[in-house]
Amino acid sequence: MKKGIAALVAASTIFGAAAATADESAELTINGEIDIVTKTAAPAHLSDALDEVLSGWRFRSDQTQEMQMDDFDNPGMLGVEEGIEIWNTVDGSKGKSCADCHGEPEEMAGVKAVYPKWNDQAETVHTLQMAVNNCRENAMGAEPWKYDATAAINVEALLASVSRGMPVNVAIDGPVEAMWEMGKELYYTRTGQLEMSCANCHEDNYGNMIRADHLSQGQINGFPTYRLKNAKLNGVHSRFKGCVRDTRAHTYNPGSEEFIALELYVASRGNGLSVEGPSVRN
Amino acid sequence: MAKGAKPRVKVPKTAAAGEVVTLKTLISHKMESGQRKDKEGNLIPRSIINRFTCELNGKMVIDVTLEPAISTNPYVEFDAKVDEAGEFKFTWYDDDGDVYETTKPIAIA
């Protein structure tokens, strides 16, 4: 009897270890045809801090990883389907849909990979959601969506899905440089009662456990992300908010200048990884 | 019809006679458990898919009772032995009385 319990304990310990440690050597191919780069050399601006950059996919358990390998198994694709409906639906005073100007969503391949980027007319950095809202307001005469609203996330997921496999290539110099520097400053600034910066977890401790969770590098190449914990697609800014809240700080709001700068900086940390959204994470 | 309920199924186009094939099904549905409360503290009424069935040429392949603890967008994957060509019929039963159906043919190769 005693021996039986010992064996049981041993078995559960092994299981626990297996469940906690993701297979960091696995490779990701979606639908058997889109090869995704989930590990590559760090971009030049990051070479002092990291040797290589890793997609969050590598830090997840086998089961979660598998969900992303087939579009049918990826619940994030439900959001993409809704995004396609929005894409083809006329909205606003000018009687236009996204499709009227842009054609098929597939023609937008590569767009997600370069955002956030500088917008000449607005003379500011635009995230993809801001660019979509710019279209809605000026080209369609429609109401802009609230930041990280479900419709906005679904369209962002659609635009991400058609760019999957393309390398993230966010510009960090020229007119965006000031915002990029601001984002970098935020990344390394300790906040909250716990006095933690983004870097404390995602640069110094990726691969280690934070309570029951396996810390990733905090890359955002897989956004929008379907999270199993809340069973919906999540936007980058909402995710930032969750992280900042966990340092017990007052957070910035989704759509705020701070989060736009942080999105630009964090996206640039993943330059070279593939666009992966909508990804599946826990 | 419950808002946004949309069935999806994945069935191989062909199978060898007697082959066991894997079928994947998913229906987008909020699966409200009936346990949660809204901001005013009122109970949000239960609204789930309570039964799912799959038939091949009228013969039952699987008949599932779904309970409130099942997550949103229930995904059911199962195997079926295909002896002859025909049609899979998938049926989901909603608490509100709605029934969602979809069919997929399968040929013998």
mmCIF file of C-alpha atoms in Angstrom:
data_model
loop_
_atom_site.group_PDB
_atom_site.id
_atom_site.type_symbol
_atom_site.label_atom_id
_atom_site.label_comp_id
_atom_site.label_asym_id
_atom_site.label_seq_id
_atom_site.Cartn_x
_atom_site.Cartn_y
_atom_site.Cartn_z
ATOM 1 C CA MET A 1 0.000 0.000 0.000
ATOM 2 C CA LYS A 2 2.718 2.405 1.005
ATOM 3 C CA LYS A 3 4.627 1.555 -2.113
ATOM 4 C CA GLY A 4 1.503 2.265 -4.163
ATOM 5 C CA ILE A 5 1.232 5.771 -2.744
ATOM 6 C CA ALA A 6 4.903 6.426 -3.384
ATOM 7 C CA ALA A 7 4.468 5.365 -6.992
ATOM 8 C CA LEU A 8 1.435 7.587 -7.321
ATOM 9 C CA VAL A 9 3.316 10.571 -5.912
ATOM 10 C CA ALA A 10 6.219 9.908 -8.234
ATOM 11 C CA ALA A 11 3.891 9.664 -11.197
ATOM 12 C CA SER A 12 2.115 12.894 -10.375
ATOM 13 C CA THR A 13 5.423 14.692 -9.863
ATOM 14 C CA ILE A 14 6.578 13.622 -13.291
ATOM 15 C CA PHE A 15 3.264 14.628 -14.781
ATOM 16 C CA GLY A 16 3.448 18.007 -13.062
ATOM 17 C CA ALA A 17 6.894 18.639 -14.451
ATOM 18 C CA ALA A 18 5.828 17.616 -17.936
ATOM 19 C CA ALA A 19 2.786 19.847 -17.820
ATOM 20 C CA ALA A 20 4.801 22.827 -16.637
ATOM 21 C CA THR A 21 7.675 22.550 -19.057
ATOM 22 C CA ALA A 22 6.737 23.342 -22.590
ATOM 23 C CA ASP A 23 8.503 21.791 -25.523
ATOM 24 C CA GLU A 24 10.701 24.724 -26.474
ATOM 25 C CA SER A 25 12.170 22.901 -29.455
ATOM 26 C CA ALA A 26 8.867 22.334 -31.278
ATOM 27 C CA GLU A 27 8.299 23.998 -34.630
ATOM 28 C CA LEU A 28 5.049 25.589 -35.743
ATOM 29 C CA THR A 29 3.365 24.981 -39.085
ATOM 30 C CA ILE A 30 -0.249 26.075 -39.504
ATOM 31 C CA ASN A 31 -2.640 23.944 -41.589
ATOM 32 C CA GLY A 32 0.402 22.031 -42.792
ATOM 33 C CA GLU A 33 1.308 24.911 -45.115
ATOM 34 C CA ILE A 34 2.203 28.155 -43.323
ATOM 35 C CA ASP A 35 5.626 27.913 -41.709
ATOM 36 C CA ILE A 36 5.942 30.189 -38.695
ATOM 37 C CA VAL A 37 9.269 31.452 -37.386
ATOM 38 C CA THR A 38 8.965 31.139 -33.613
ATOM 39 C CA LYS A 39 12.667 31.528 -32.840
ATOM 40 C CA THR A 40 15.214 33.736 -34.504
ATOM 41 C CA ALA A 41 18.197 35.982 -33.833
ATOM 42 C CA ALA A 42 17.323 39.086 -31.827
ATOM 43 C CA PRO A 43 17.032 42.318 -33.850
ATOM 44 C CA ALA A 44 20.111 44.563 -33.723
ATOM 45 C CA HIS A 45 18.630 47.060 -31.262
ATOM 46 C CA LEU A 46 18.073 44.219 -28.797
ATOM 47 C CA SER A 47 21.362 42.384 -29.169
ATOM 48 C CA ASP A 48 22.730 43.675 -25.855
ATOM 49 C CA ALA A 49 19.796 42.197 -23.950
ATOM 50 C CA LEU A 50 18.893 38.980 -25.795
ATOM 51 C CA ASP A 51 20.595 36.546 -28.163
ATOM 52 C CA GLU A 52 17.400 35.249 -29.683
ATOM 53 C CA VAL A 53 13.737 36.112 -29.667
ATOM 54 C CA LEU A 54 11.089 33.475 -29.009
ATOM 55 C CA SER A 55 7.403 33.500 -29.780
ATOM 56 C CA GLY A 56 5.082 32.897 -26.834
ATOM 57 C CA TRP A 57 3.926 29.770 -28.681
ATOM 58 C CA ARG A 58 7.137 28.005 -27.599
ATOM 59 C CA PHE A 59 6.265 28.472 -23.934
ATOM 60 C CA ARG A 60 2.874 26.812 -24.064
ATOM 61 C CA SER A 61 1.953 23.186 -23.394
ATOM 62 C CA ASP A 62 1.713 20.658 -26.232
ATOM 63 C CA GLN A 63 -2.079 20.769 -26.214
ATOM 64 C CA THR A 64 -2.236 24.542 -26.452
ATOM 65 C CA GLN A 65 0.425 24.517 -29.165
ATOM 66 C CA GLU A 66 -1.570 22.000 -31.193
ATOM 67 C CA MET A 67 -4.693 24.169 -31.108
ATOM 68 C CA GLN A 68 -2.864 26.743 -33.184
ATOM 69 C CA MET A 69 -1.614 24.271 -35.785
ATOM 70 C CA ASP A 70 -4.988 23.868 -37.484
ATOM 71 C CA ASP A 71 -7.431 26.688 -38.167
ATOM 72 C CA PHE A 72 -10.362 24.465 -37.307
ATOM 73 C CA ASP A 73 -8.961 23.852 -33.831
ATOM 74 C CA ASN A 74 -8.045 27.516 -33.301
ATOM 75 C CA PRO A 75 -10.970 29.259 -31.575
ATOM 76 C CA GLY A 76 -9.434 32.604 -32.573
ATOM 77 C CA MET A 77 -10.528 31.863 -36.134
ATOM 78 C CA LEU A 78 -14.137 32.422 -35.016
ATOM 79 C CA GLY A 79 -13.139 36.049 -34.532
ATOM 80 C CA VAL A 80 -11.559 36.065 -37.987
ATOM 81 C CA GLU A 81 -14.831 34.792 -39.484
ATOM 82 C CA GLU A 82 -16.688 37.635 -37.801
ATOM 83 C CA GLY A 83 -13.986 39.972 -39.089
ATOM 84 C CA ILE A 84 -14.699 38.822 -42.658
ATOM 85 C CA GLU A 85 -18.380 39.643 -42.185
ATOM 86 C CA ILE A 86 -17.514 43.120 -40.938
ATOM 87 C CA TRP A 87 -15.061 43.523 -43.826
ATOM 88 C CA ASN A 88 -17.853 42.975 -46.368
ATOM 89 C CA THR A 89 -20.571 44.957 -44.557
ATOM 90 C CA VAL A 90 -21.397 48.515 -45.613
ATOM 91 C CA ASP A 91 -21.211 50.963 -42.717
ATOM 92 C CA GLY A 92 -21.306 54.749 -42.328
ATOM 93 C CA SER A 93 -22.618 57.735 -44.256
ATOM 94 C CA LYS A 94 -20.603 57.088 -47.422
ATOM 95 C CA GLY A 95 -22.155 53.672 -48.009
ATOM 96 C CA LYS A 96 -18.877 51.806 -48.207
ATOM 97 C CA SER A 97 -17.440 48.613 -46.751
ATOM 98 C CA CYS A 98 -13.771 47.807 -46.213
ATOM 99 C CA ALA A 99 -13.958 45.549 -49.274
ATOM 100 C CA ASP A 100 -15.098 48.386 -51.560
ATOM 101 C CA CYS A 101 -11.692 50.061 -51.347
ATOM 102 C CA HIS A 102 -9.388 47.222 -50.341
ATOM 103 C CA GLY A 103 -10.849 44.196 -52.141
ATOM 104 C CA GLU A 104 -10.319 40.792 -50.589
ATOM 105 C CA PRO A 105 -8.758 40.669 -47.108
ATOM 106 C CA GLU A 106 -5.881 38.655 -48.642
ATOM 107 C CA GLU A 107 -4.810 41.785 -50.504
ATOM 108 C CA MET A 108 -3.904 43.256 -47.119
ATOM 109 C CA ALA A 109 -1.213 40.602 -46.598
ATOM 110 C CA GLY A 110 1.856 42.179 -45.032
ATOM 111 C CA VAL A 111 0.036 45.130 -43.481
ATOM 112 C CA LYS A 112 -0.078 43.740 -39.948
ATOM 113 C CA ALA A 113 3.660 43.022 -40.081
ATOM 114 C CA VAL A 114 4.684 46.700 -40.227
ATOM 115 C CA TYR A 115 2.320 48.195 -37.642
ATOM 116 C CA PRO A 116 2.520 50.308 -35.508
ATOM 117 C CA LYS A 117 3.898 52.785 -38.028
ATOM 118 C CA TRP A 118 4.082 56.495 -38.788
ATOM 119 C CA ASN A 119 1.077 58.134 -40.413
ATOM 120 C CA ASP A 120 2.116 61.178 -42.459
ATOM 121 C CA GLN A 121 -1.275 62.880 -42.530
ATOM 122 C CA ALA A 122 -1.963 62.555 -38.830
ATOM 123 C CA GLU A 123 1.726 63.112 -38.002
ATOM 124 C CA THR A 124 1.614 60.471 -35.326
ATOM 125 C CA VAL A 125 2.231 56.769 -34.804
ATOM 126 C CA HIS A 126 -0.770 54.653 -35.754
ATOM 127 C CA THR A 127 -1.460 51.197 -34.438
ATOM 128 C CA LEU A 128 -3.418 48.945 -36.795
ATOM 129 C CA GLN A 129 -6.618 49.607 -34.856
ATOM 130 C CA MET A 130 -6.083 53.354 -35.202
ATOM 131 C CA ALA A 131 -5.480 52.935 -38.940
ATOM 132 C CA VAL A 132 -8.748 51.004 -39.255
ATOM 133 C CA ASN A 133 -10.584 53.694 -37.300
ATOM 134 C CA ASN A 134 -9.014 56.340 -39.496
ATOM 135 C CA CYS A 135 -10.543 54.539 -42.482
ATOM 136 C CA ARG A 136 -13.899 54.241 -40.743
ATOM 137 C CA GLU A 137 -14.078 57.923 -39.864
ATOM 138 C CA ASN A 138 -12.630 59.492 -43.014
ATOM 139 C CA ALA A 139 -13.261 57.033 -45.842
ATOM 140 C CA MET A 140 -16.507 55.440 -44.641
ATOM 141 C CA GLY A 141 -18.091 58.151 -42.502
ATOM 142 C CA ALA A 142 -18.658 55.569 -39.788
ATOM 143 C CA GLU A 143 -18.295 55.751 -36.018
ATOM 144 C CA PRO A 144 -14.812 54.804 -34.826
ATOM 145 C CA TRP A 145 -14.636 51.724 -32.635
ATOM 146 C CA LYS A 146 -13.626 51.941 -29.017
ATOM 147 C CA TYR A 147 -10.082 50.728 -28.471
ATOM 148 C CA ASP A 148 -9.962 46.910 -28.200
ATOM 149 C CA ALA A 149 -13.713 46.655 -28.828
ATOM 150 C CA THR A 150 -14.773 43.218 -30.071
ATOM 151 C CA ALA A 151 -15.337 44.393 -33.660
ATOM 152 C CA ALA A 152 -11.957 46.166 -33.733
ATOM 153 C CA ILE A 153 -10.195 43.048 -32.431
ATOM 154 C CA ASN A 154 -11.996 40.820 -34.937
ATOM 155 C CA VAL A 155 -10.897 42.972 -37.880
ATOM 156 C CA GLU A 156 -7.374 43.136 -36.470
ATOM 157 C CA ALA A 157 -7.423 39.331 -36.198
ATOM 158 C CA LEU A 158 -8.548 39.084 -39.829
ATOM 159 C CA LEU A 159 -5.709 41.358 -40.959
ATOM 160 C CA ALA A 160 -3.237 39.387 -38.849
ATOM 161 C CA SER A 161 -4.459 36.062 -40.241
ATOM 162 C CA VAL A 162 -3.732 37.048 -43.853
ATOM 163 C CA SER A 163 -0.171 38.083 -42.878
ATOM 164 C CA ARG A 164 0.665 34.884 -41.026
ATOM 165 C CA GLY A 165 4.147 33.614 -41.770
ATOM 166 C CA MET A 166 5.439 37.038 -42.805
ATOM 167 C CA PRO A 167 8.218 38.511 -40.673
ATOM 168 C CA VAL A 168 7.370 41.312 -38.254
ATOM 169 C CA ASN A 169 9.214 44.345 -39.582
ATOM 170 C CA VAL A 170 8.395 47.441 -37.556
ATOM 171 C CA ALA A 171 10.427 50.589 -38.299
ATOM 172 C CA ILE A 172 12.098 52.094 -35.241
ATOM 173 C CA ASP A 173 13.908 55.100 -36.693
ATOM 174 C CA GLY A 174 12.920 58.263 -38.555
ATOM 175 C CA PRO A 175 9.721 59.960 -37.369
ATOM 176 C CA VAL A 176 8.749 57.165 -34.977
ATOM 177 C CA GLU A 177 11.994 57.339 -33.032
ATOM 178 C CA ALA A 178 10.677 59.558 -30.238
ATOM 179 C CA MET A 179 7.701 57.275 -29.613
ATOM 180 C CA TRP A 180 9.946 54.236 -29.782
ATOM 181 C CA GLU A 181 12.275 55.727 -27.156
ATOM 182 C CA MET A 182 9.267 56.464 -24.971
ATOM 183 C CA GLY A 183 8.131 52.860 -25.300
ATOM 184 C CA LYS A 184 11.581 51.600 -24.420
ATOM 185 C CA GLU A 185 11.645 53.845 -21.353
ATOM 186 C CA LEU A 186 8.286 52.439 -20.243
ATOM 187 C CA TYR A 187 9.486 48.880 -20.832
ATOM 188 C CA TYR A 188 12.385 49.283 -18.441
ATOM 189 C CA THR A 189 10.636 51.456 -15.819
ATOM 190 C CA ARG A 190 9.570 49.731 -12.622
ATOM 191 C CA THR A 191 5.950 50.426 -11.694
ATOM 192 C CA GLY A 192 3.458 49.612 -8.996
ATOM 193 C CA GLN A 193 3.702 48.416 -5.413
ATOM 194 C CA LEU A 194 5.682 45.425 -6.621
ATOM 195 C CA GLU A 195 8.118 47.720 -8.434
ATOM 196 C CA MET A 196 8.404 45.573 -11.507
ATOM 197 C CA SER A 197 9.175 46.534 -15.074
ATOM 198 C CA CYS A 198 8.251 44.549 -18.173
ATOM 199 C CA ALA A 199 11.911 43.518 -18.404
ATOM 200 C CA ASN A 200 11.986 41.980 -14.902
ATOM 201 C CA CYS A 201 9.711 39.189 -16.078
ATOM 202 C CA HIS A 202 9.983 39.052 -19.839
ATOM 203 C CA GLU A 203 13.693 39.725 -20.292
ATOM 204 C CA ASP A 204 15.302 38.548 -17.031
ATOM 205 C CA ASN A 205 13.047 35.589 -16.254
ATOM 206 C CA TYR A 206 11.457 34.212 -19.390
ATOM 207 C CA GLY A 207 11.333 30.441 -19.279
ATOM 208 C CA ASN A 208 10.898 30.472 -15.489
ATOM 209 C CA MET A 209 7.637 29.970 -13.685
ATOM 210 C CA ILE A 210 5.550 32.803 -12.283
ATOM 211 C CA ARG A 211 3.320 30.867 -9.922
ATOM 212 C CA ALA A 212 1.570 28.389 -12.234
ATOM 213 C CA ASP A 213 2.396 30.202 -15.443
ATOM 214 C CA HIS A 214 5.378 29.778 -17.718
ATOM 215 C CA LEU A 215 6.846 33.231 -18.417
ATOM 216 C CA SER A 216 7.329 34.081 -22.062
ATOM 217 C CA GLN A 217 9.360 36.880 -23.589
ATOM 218 C CA GLY A 218 6.164 38.899 -23.851
ATOM 219 C CA GLN A 219 6.329 39.008 -27.640
ATOM 220 C CA ILE A 220 3.245 40.386 -29.397
ATOM 221 C CA ASN A 221 3.703 38.828 -32.848
ATOM 222 C CA GLY A 222 0.783 36.489 -32.039
ATOM 223 C CA PHE A 223 -1.796 39.173 -31.266
ATOM 224 C CA PRO A 224 -4.749 39.302 -31.226
ATOM 225 C CA THR A 225 -4.497 36.290 -28.957
ATOM 226 C CA TYR A 226 -7.216 33.825 -28.040
ATOM 227 C CA ARG A 227 -6.718 33.200 -24.340
ATOM 228 C CA LEU A 228 -8.135 30.023 -22.841
ATOM 229 C CA LYS A 229 -8.557 31.817 -19.500
ATOM 230 C CA ASN A 230 -11.195 34.219 -20.810
ATOM 231 C CA ALA A 231 -12.241 32.348 -23.962
ATOM 232 C CA LYS A 232 -11.976 35.345 -26.280
ATOM 233 C CA LEU A 233 -9.605 37.266 -28.502
ATOM 234 C CA ASN A 234 -7.509 39.760 -26.561
ATOM 235 C CA GLY A 235 -5.910 42.944 -27.825
ATOM 236 C CA VAL A 236 -2.343 44.010 -27.085
ATOM 237 C CA HIS A 237 -3.348 47.043 -25.026
ATOM 238 C CA SER A 238 -5.757 45.060 -22.880
ATOM 239 C CA ARG A 239 -2.992 42.557 -22.293
ATOM 240 C CA PHE A 240 -0.568 45.338 -21.316
ATOM 241 C CA LYS A 241 -3.191 46.602 -18.907
ATOM 242 C CA GLY A 242 -3.431 43.169 -17.278
ATOM 243 C CA CYS A 243 0.330 42.993 -16.839
ATOM 244 C CA VAL A 244 0.649 46.517 -15.416
ATOM 245 C CA ARG A 245 -2.252 45.842 -13.060
ATOM 246 C CA ASP A 246 -0.422 42.763 -11.811
ATOM 247 C CA THR A 247 2.452 44.985 -10.699
ATOM 248 C CA ARG A 248 -0.229 46.692 -8.573
ATOM 249 C CA ALA A 249 0.078 49.942 -10.461
ATOM 250 C CA HIS A 250 -2.539 52.296 -11.816
ATOM 251 C CA THR A 251 -2.594 51.296 -15.467
ATOM 252 C CA TYR A 252 -2.686 53.350 -18.620
ATOM 253 C CA ASN A 253 -5.787 52.988 -20.749
ATOM 254 C CA PRO A 254 -6.052 51.008 -23.977
ATOM 255 C CA GLY A 255 -5.463 53.496 -26.793
ATOM 256 C CA SER A 256 -3.392 55.863 -24.610
ATOM 257 C CA GLU A 257 -0.180 57.397 -25.924
ATOM 258 C CA GLU A 258 1.829 55.333 -23.426
ATOM 259 C CA PHE A 259 0.411 52.037 -24.650
ATOM 260 C CA ILE A 260 0.821 53.052 -28.306
ATOM 261 C CA ALA A 261 4.501 53.750 -27.588
ATOM 262 C CA LEU A 262 4.829 50.477 -25.689
ATOM 263 C CA GLU A 263 3.150 48.540 -28.508
ATOM 264 C CA LEU A 264 5.592 50.052 -30.989
ATOM 265 C CA TYR A 265 8.577 49.164 -28.839
ATOM 266 C CA VAL A 266 7.429 45.653 -27.919
ATOM 267 C CA ALA A 267 6.477 44.903 -31.536
ATOM 268 C CA SER A 268 9.993 45.938 -32.601
ATOM 269 C CA ARG A 269 11.462 43.492 -30.091
ATOM 270 C CA GLY A 270 9.846 40.786 -32.204
ATOM 271 C CA ASN A 271 11.213 41.967 -35.560
ATOM 272 C CA GLY A 272 12.096 38.791 -37.438
ATOM 273 C CA LEU A 273 9.474 36.559 -35.809
ATOM 274 C CA SER A 274 6.455 35.661 -37.958
ATOM 275 C CA VAL A 275 3.090 37.303 -37.667
ATOM 276 C CA GLU A 276 1.101 34.594 -35.897
ATOM 277 C CA GLY A 277 -2.263 36.091 -34.945
ATOM 278 C CA PRO A 278 -4.749 34.949 -34.007
ATOM 279 C CA SER A 279 -2.642 32.795 -31.713
ATOM 280 C CA VAL A 280 -3.781 30.535 -28.865
ATOM 281 C CA ARG A 281 -2.361 31.051 -25.394
ATOM 282 C CA ASN A 282 -3.424 30.274 -21.845
ATOM 283 C CA MET B 1 -31.799 31.588 -32.599
ATOM 284 C CA ALA B 2 -29.292 32.333 -29.877
ATOM 285 C CA LYS B 3 -27.062 35.190 -30.960
ATOM 286 C CA GLY B 4 -24.078 34.092 -33.035
ATOM 287 C CA ALA B 5 -24.706 30.339 -32.953
ATOM 288 C CA LYS B 6 -22.958 28.973 -36.034
ATOM 289 C CA PRO B 7 -21.978 25.335 -36.539
ATOM 290 C CA ARG B 8 -18.739 24.235 -38.177
ATOM 291 C CA VAL B 9 -17.689 20.685 -39.015
ATOM 292 C CA LYS B 10 -14.635 19.076 -40.561
ATOM 293 C CA VAL B 11 -15.168 15.762 -42.309
ATOM 294 C CA PRO B 12 -12.776 14.005 -44.709
ATOM 295 C CA LYS B 13 -14.131 13.975 -48.283
ATOM 296 C CA THR B 14 -13.384 10.296 -48.762
ATOM 297 C CA ALA B 15 -12.661 7.180 -46.738
ATOM 298 C CA ALA B 16 -11.857 3.542 -47.487
ATOM 299 C CA ALA B 17 -14.714 1.151 -46.770
ATOM 300 C CA GLY B 18 -14.577 0.194 -43.102
ATOM 301 C CA GLU B 19 -12.141 3.001 -42.265
ATOM 302 C CA VAL B 20 -12.374 4.841 -38.960
ATOM 303 C CA VAL B 21 -12.287 8.592 -39.609
ATOM 304 C CA THR B 22 -11.930 11.501 -37.192
ATOM 305 C CA LEU B 23 -14.652 14.138 -37.233
ATOM 306 C CA LYS B 24 -14.250 17.582 -35.708
ATOM 307 C CA THR B 25 -17.200 19.787 -34.793
ATOM 308 C CA LEU B 26 -17.559 23.178 -33.210
ATOM 309 C CA ILE B 27 -20.509 25.467 -32.662
ATOM 310 C CA SER B 28 -20.030 29.076 -31.682
ATOM 311 C CA HIS B 29 -22.285 29.556 -28.659
ATOM 312 C CA LYS B 30 -21.936 31.531 -25.453
ATOM 313 C CA MET B 31 -22.871 28.535 -23.218
ATOM 314 C CA GLU B 32 -24.173 30.729 -20.390
ATOM 315 C CA SER B 33 -24.079 28.470 -17.342
ATOM 316 C CA GLY B 34 -26.949 29.951 -15.336
ATOM 317 C CA GLN B 35 -24.620 30.371 -12.349
ATOM 318 C CA ARG B 36 -23.368 33.875 -13.102
ATOM 319 C CA LYS B 37 -24.840 37.168 -11.986
ATOM 320 C CA ASP B 38 -24.954 40.465 -13.837
ATOM 321 C CA LYS B 39 -23.820 43.825 -12.407
ATOM 322 C CA GLU B 40 -27.124 44.296 -10.551
ATOM 323 C CA GLY B 41 -26.812 40.875 -8.920
ATOM 324 C CA ASN B 42 -29.540 39.220 -10.966
ATOM 325 C CA LEU B 43 -28.973 35.680 -12.110
ATOM 326 C CA ILE B 44 -28.195 35.465 -15.853
ATOM 327 C CA PRO B 45 -30.505 32.718 -17.147
ATOM 328 C CA ARG B 46 -28.961 29.506 -18.386
ATOM 329 C CA SER B 47 -28.587 29.257 -22.136
ATOM 330 C CA ILE B 48 -26.551 26.331 -23.400
ATOM 331 C CA ILE B 49 -26.432 23.686 -26.086
ATOM 332 C CA ASN B 50 -27.752 20.701 -24.118
ATOM 333 C CA ARG B 51 -27.457 17.920 -26.690
ATOM 334 C CA PHE B 52 -25.349 17.133 -29.711
ATOM 335 C CA THR B 53 -25.856 14.220 -32.077
ATOM 336 C CA CYS B 54 -24.207 12.883 -35.209
ATOM 337 C CA GLU B 55 -25.815 10.408 -37.575
ATOM 338 C CA LEU B 56 -24.443 8.632 -40.639
ATOM 339 C CA ASN B 57 -27.207 7.727 -43.116
ATOM 340 C CA GLY B 58 -29.754 7.881 -40.296
ATOM 341 C CA LYS B 59 -27.729 5.666 -37.956
ATOM 342 C CA MET B 60 -26.615 7.295 -34.708
ATOM 343 C CA VAL B 61 -22.832 7.735 -34.412
ATOM 344 C CA ILE B 62 -22.732 9.732 -31.191
ATOM 345 C CA ASP B 63 -25.311 11.286 -28.871
ATOM 346 C CA VAL B 64 -23.874 13.688 -26.295
ATOM 347 C CA THR B 65 -25.494 15.383 -23.320
ATOM 348 C CA LEU B 66 -23.797 18.711 -22.677
ATOM 349 C CA GLU B 67 -23.821 20.244 -19.211
ATOM 350 C CA PRO B 68 -23.497 23.846 -17.977
ATOM 351 C CA ALA B 69 -19.817 23.473 -17.042
ATOM 352 C CA ILE B 70 -18.811 23.117 -20.702
ATOM 353 C CA SER B 71 -17.003 26.162 -22.033
ATOM 354 C CA THR B 72 -18.099 28.610 -24.650
ATOM 355 C CA ASN B 73 -17.937 27.423 -28.305
ATOM 356 C CA PRO B 74 -18.154 23.681 -27.517
ATOM 357 C CA TYR B 75 -15.771 21.579 -29.594
ATOM 358 C CA VAL B 76 -16.461 17.876 -29.980
ATOM 359 C CA GLU B 77 -14.058 15.533 -31.755
ATOM 360 C CA PHE B 78 -14.841 11.848 -32.262
ATOM 361 C CA ASP B 79 -14.280 8.879 -34.556
ATOM 362 C CA ALA B 80 -16.747 7.153 -36.839
ATOM 363 C CA LYS B 81 -16.474 3.921 -38.833
ATOM 364 C CA VAL B 82 -17.531 4.437 -42.423
ATOM 365 C CA ASP B 83 -18.810 1.285 -44.167
ATOM 366 C CA GLU B 84 -20.565 2.956 -47.080
ATOM 367 C CA ALA B 85 -20.774 6.344 -48.772
ATOM 368 C CA GLY B 86 -23.405 8.690 -47.461
ATOM 369 C CA GLU B 87 -24.082 11.755 -45.429
ATOM 370 C CA PHE B 88 -23.180 12.792 -41.904
ATOM 371 C CA LYS B 89 -25.864 14.808 -40.182
ATOM 372 C CA PHE B 90 -24.871 16.916 -37.179
ATOM 373 C CA THR B 91 -27.490 18.363 -34.853
ATOM 374 C CA TRP B 92 -27.179 20.728 -31.894
ATOM 375 C CA TYR B 93 -30.103 21.344 -29.504
ATOM 376 C CA ASP B 94 -30.302 24.731 -27.794
ATOM 377 C CA ASP B 95 -31.955 25.382 -24.411
ATOM 378 C CA ASP B 96 -34.231 27.890 -26.123
ATOM 379 C CA GLY B 97 -35.665 25.143 -28.330
ATOM 380 C CA ASP B 98 -33.678 26.020 -31.434
ATOM 381 C CA VAL B 99 -32.077 23.204 -33.382
ATOM 382 C CA TYR B 100 -29.035 23.793 -35.575
ATOM 383 C CA GLU B 101 -28.249 21.293 -38.289
ATOM 384 C CA THR B 102 -25.542 20.797 -40.823
ATOM 385 C CA THR B 103 -24.669 17.921 -43.149
ATOM 386 C CA LYS B 104 -21.515 16.717 -44.890
ATOM 387 C CA PRO B 105 -21.219 13.972 -47.535
ATOM 388 C CA ILE B 106 -18.519 11.340 -47.475
ATOM 389 C CA ALA B 107 -17.523 9.163 -50.450
ATOM 390 C CA ILE B 108 -15.833 5.773 -50.520
ATOM 391 C CA ALA B 109 -12.457 5.889 -52.235
#
